[in-house]
Coordinates of C-alpha atoms in Angstrom, one line a residue:
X12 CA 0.0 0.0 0.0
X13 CA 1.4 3.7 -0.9
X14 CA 2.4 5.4 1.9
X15 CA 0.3 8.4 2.8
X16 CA 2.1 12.0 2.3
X17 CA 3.5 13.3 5.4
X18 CA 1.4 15.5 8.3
X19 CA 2.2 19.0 6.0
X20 CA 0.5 17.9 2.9
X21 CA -1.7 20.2 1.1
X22 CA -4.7 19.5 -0.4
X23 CA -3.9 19.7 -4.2
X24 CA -5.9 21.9 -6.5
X25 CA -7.9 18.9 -8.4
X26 CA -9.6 15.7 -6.7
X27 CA -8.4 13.6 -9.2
X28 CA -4.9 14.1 -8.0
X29 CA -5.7 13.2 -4.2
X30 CA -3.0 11.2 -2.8
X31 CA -5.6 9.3 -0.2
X32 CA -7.1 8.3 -3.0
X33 CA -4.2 6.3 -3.9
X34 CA -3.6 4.8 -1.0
X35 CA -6.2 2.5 -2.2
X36 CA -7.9 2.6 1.1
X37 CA -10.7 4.0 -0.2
X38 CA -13.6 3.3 -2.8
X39 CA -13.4 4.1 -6.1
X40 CA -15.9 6.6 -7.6
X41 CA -17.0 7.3 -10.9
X42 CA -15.7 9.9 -12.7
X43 CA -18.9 12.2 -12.8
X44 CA -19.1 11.7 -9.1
X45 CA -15.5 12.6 -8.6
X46 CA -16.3 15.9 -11.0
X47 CA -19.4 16.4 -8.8
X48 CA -16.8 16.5 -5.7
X49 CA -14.7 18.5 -6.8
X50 CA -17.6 21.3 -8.0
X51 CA -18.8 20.6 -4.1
X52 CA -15.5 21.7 -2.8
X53 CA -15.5 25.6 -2.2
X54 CA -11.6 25.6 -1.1
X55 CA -8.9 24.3 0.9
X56 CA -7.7 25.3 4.1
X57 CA -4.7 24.8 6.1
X58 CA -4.7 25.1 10.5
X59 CA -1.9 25.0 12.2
X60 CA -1.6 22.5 15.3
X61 CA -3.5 23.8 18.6
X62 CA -6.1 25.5 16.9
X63 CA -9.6 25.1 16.9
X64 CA -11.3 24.4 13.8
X65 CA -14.9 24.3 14.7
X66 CA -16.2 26.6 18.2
X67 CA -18.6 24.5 20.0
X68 CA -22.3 26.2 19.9
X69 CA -21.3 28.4 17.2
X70 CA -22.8 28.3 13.9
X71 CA -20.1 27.6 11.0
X72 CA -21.5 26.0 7.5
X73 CA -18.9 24.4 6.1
X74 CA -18.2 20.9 6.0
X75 CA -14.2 19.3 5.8
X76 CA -12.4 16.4 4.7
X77 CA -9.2 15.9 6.8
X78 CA -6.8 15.2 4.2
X79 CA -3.4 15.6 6.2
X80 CA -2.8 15.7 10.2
X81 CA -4.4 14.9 13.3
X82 CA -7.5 16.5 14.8
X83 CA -10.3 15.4 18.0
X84 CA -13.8 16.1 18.2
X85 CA -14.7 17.5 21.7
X86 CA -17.4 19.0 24.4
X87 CA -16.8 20.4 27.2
X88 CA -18.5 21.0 30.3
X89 CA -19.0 24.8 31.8
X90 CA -16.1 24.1 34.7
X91 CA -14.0 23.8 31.0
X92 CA -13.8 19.8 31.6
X93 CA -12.9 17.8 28.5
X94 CA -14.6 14.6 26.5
X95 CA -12.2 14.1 23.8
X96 CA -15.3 12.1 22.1
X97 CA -13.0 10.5 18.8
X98 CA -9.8 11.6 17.2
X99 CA -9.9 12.0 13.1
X100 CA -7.2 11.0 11.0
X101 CA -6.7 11.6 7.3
X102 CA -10.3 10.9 4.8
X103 CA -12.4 11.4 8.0
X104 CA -15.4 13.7 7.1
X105 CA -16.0 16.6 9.8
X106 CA -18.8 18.7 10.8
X107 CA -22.1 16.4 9.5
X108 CA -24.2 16.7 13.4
X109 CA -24.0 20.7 12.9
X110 CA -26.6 20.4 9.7
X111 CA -29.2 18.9 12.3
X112 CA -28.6 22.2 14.8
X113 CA -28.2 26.1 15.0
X114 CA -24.7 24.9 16.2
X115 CA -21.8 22.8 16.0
X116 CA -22.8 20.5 18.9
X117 CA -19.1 19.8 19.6
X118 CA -15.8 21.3 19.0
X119 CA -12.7 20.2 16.8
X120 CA -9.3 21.1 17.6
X121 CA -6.2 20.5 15.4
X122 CA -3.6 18.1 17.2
X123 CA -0.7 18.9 14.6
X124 CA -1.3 21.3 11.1
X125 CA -3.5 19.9 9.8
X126 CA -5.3 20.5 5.6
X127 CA -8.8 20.1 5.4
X128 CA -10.7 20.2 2.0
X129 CA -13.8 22.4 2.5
X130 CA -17.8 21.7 1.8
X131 CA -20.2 23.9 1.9
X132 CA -23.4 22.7 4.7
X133 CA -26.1 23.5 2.6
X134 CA -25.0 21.8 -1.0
X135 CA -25.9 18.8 0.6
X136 CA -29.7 18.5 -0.5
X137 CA -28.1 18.9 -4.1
X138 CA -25.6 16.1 -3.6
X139 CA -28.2 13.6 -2.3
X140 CA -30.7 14.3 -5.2
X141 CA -27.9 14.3 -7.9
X142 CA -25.8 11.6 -7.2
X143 CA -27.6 9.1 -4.3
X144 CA -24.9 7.0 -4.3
X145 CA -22.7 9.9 -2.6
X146 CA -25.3 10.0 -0.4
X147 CA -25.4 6.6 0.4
X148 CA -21.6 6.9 1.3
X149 CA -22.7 9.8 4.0
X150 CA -24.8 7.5 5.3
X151 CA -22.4 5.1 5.6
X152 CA -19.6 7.6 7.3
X153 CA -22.4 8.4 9.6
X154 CA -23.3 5.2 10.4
X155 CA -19.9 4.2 10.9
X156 CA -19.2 7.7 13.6
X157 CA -22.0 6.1 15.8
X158 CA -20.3 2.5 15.6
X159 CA -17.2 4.2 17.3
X160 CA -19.1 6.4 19.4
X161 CA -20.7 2.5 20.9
X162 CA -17.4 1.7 21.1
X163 CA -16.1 4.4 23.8
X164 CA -19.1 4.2 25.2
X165 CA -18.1 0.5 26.3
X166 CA -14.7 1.3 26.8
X167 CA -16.1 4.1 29.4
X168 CA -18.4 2.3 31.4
X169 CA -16.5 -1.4 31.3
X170 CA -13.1 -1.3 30.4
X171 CA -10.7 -0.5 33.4
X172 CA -7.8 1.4 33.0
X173 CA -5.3 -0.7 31.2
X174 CA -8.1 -2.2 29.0
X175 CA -9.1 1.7 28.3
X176 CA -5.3 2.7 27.1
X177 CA -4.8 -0.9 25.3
X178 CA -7.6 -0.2 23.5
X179 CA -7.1 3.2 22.2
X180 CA -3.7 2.4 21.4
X181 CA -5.2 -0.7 19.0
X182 CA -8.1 1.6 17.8
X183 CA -5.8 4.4 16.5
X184 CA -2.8 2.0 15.3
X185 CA -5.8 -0.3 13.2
X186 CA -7.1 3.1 12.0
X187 CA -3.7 4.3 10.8
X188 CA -2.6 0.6 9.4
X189 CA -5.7 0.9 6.9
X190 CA -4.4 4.4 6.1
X191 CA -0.6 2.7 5.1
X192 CA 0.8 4.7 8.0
X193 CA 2.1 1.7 9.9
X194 CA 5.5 0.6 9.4
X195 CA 5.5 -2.2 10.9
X196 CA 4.5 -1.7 14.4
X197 CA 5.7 1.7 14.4
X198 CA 3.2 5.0 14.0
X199 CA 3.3 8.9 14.1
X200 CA 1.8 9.5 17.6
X201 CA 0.9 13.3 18.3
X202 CA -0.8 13.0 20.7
X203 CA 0.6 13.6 24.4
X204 CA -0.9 11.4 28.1
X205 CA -3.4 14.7 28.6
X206 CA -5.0 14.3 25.0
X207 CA -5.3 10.4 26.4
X208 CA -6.9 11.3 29.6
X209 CA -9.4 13.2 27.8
X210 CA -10.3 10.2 26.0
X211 CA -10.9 8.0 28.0
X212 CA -11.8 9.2 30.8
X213 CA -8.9 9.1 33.6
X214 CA -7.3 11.3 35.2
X215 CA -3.6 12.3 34.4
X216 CA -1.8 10.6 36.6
X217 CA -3.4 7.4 36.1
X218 CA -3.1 7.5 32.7
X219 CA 0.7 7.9 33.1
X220 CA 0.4 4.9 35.7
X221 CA -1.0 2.6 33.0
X222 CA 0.7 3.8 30.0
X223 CA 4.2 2.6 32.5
X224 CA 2.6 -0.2 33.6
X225 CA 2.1 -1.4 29.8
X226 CA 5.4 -0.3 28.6
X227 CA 7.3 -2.6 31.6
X228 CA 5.6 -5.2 30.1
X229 CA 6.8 -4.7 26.8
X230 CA 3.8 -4.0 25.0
X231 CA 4.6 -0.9 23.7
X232 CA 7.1 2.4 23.5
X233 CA 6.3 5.9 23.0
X234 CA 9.4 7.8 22.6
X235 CA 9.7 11.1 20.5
X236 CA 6.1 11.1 18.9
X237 CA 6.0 7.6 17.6
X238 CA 4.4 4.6 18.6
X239 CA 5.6 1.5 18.6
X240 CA 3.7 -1.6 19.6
X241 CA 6.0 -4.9 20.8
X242 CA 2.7 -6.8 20.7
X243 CA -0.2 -5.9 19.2
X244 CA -2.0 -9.8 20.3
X245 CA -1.5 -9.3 23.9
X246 CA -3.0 -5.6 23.4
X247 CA -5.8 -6.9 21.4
X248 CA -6.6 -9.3 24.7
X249 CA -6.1 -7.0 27.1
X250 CA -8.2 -4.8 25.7
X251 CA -10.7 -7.7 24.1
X252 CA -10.8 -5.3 21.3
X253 CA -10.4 -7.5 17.7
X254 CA -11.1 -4.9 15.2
X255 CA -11.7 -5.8 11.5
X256 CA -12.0 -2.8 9.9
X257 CA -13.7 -3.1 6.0
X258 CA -10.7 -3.1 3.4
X259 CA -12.4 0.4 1.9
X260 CA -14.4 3.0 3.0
X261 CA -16.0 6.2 1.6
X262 CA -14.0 9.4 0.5
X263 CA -15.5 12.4 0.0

């Protein structure tokens, strides 16, 4: 599988030159409905690390593609306590629960720079009715958002504190293996032990507790913002998380 271009990619000026694309990690589309796409796109936009790309209760209209980078998807409570509720990764689709209220009904904050290809909220009516099998592939990224969501849900009201970390640390390496980011057991890891506590839950110093605690028993290293896992089959029991993730998914 081609590797992915690195975090600084930019979105380049014609869909039919995407590089997630070819990663072959993704469906094909027909060439009208890659056209369409690319007509649906209003621009391109590039955030740098730290910044927030979506205010939570504030209106915004657009809808992104993540094509480089790492960003979460948040809420927080009025004391300014964080859910980190998923983090998104390159070909995730942003934004689609704000058509359904005045406001974004979460925030999104860039982890690293990060290049979004930008949608307009209201063109969806005229991508449904043109081309329904884009809109089917909404559907299906939707669908596919609430399976995760069921997923942390489990992981926050079952999973104790090791099975929490072992299985975030499988969720995102899976995520990024599909993506041909994975060498070997080794991944870009931008995220830091607070972005983890957020996550899942914990506080900070028992995340650092359990993230030692694996790493003594040789399950993993974390070392200059990479990942490496030692082995990924004890992880996978630990955290009884056996994810089998479908060899393509949509692309918008």
């Amino acid at each position: 599988m081609t590797i992915l271009p690195p975090t600084s990619a930019i979105c380049p000026p014609r869909c039919n030159a995407c590089g997630l694309r070819k990663t072959g990690a993704f469906m094909p589309v027909k060439t009208e409905e890659l056209q369409f796409i690319e007509t649906f796109r209003t621009g391109i936009s590039q955030v740098a690390g730290g910044t927030t790309i979506l205010h939570e209760q504030k209106p915004n209209g657009k809808l992104f593609t993540l094509y480089s980078g790492w960003a979460f998807r948040y809420k927080t409570l009025s004391d300014g306590r964080r859910q980190i509720l998923n983090f998104l990764l390159p070909g995730d689709f942003i934004g689609l629960q704000q058509k359904f209220a005045d406001g974004a009904m979460h925030g999104i904050e860039a982890v690293t720079d990060v290049n979004l290809c930008v949608f307009p909220r209201d063109g969806l009516w005229e991508l449904f009715r043109q081309h329904p099998s884009l809109g089917y592939d909404i559907t299906w990224l939707a669908a596919r958002e609430e399976g995760m969501v069921d997923d942390h849900l489990i992981t926050a009201g079952r999973r104790n504190a090791t099975e929490r970390v072992a299985m975030l640390l499988m969720h995102l390496f899976r995520r990024l293996e599909r993506l041909g980011m994975a060498n070997g057991g080794l991944i870009e890891f931008p995220i830091n032990q607070q972005h983890i506590a957020d996550a899942l839950g914990l506080s900070l110093v028992h995340t650092n507790k359990t993230l030692r605690r694996l790493r003594q028993l040789g399950l993993h290293e974390i070392d200059n913002g990479k990942l490496r896992l030692l082995n990924t089959r004890a992880l996978e029991r630990i955290a009884d998380f056996y994810d089998t993730p479908p060899p393509q998914v949509p692309l918008l």
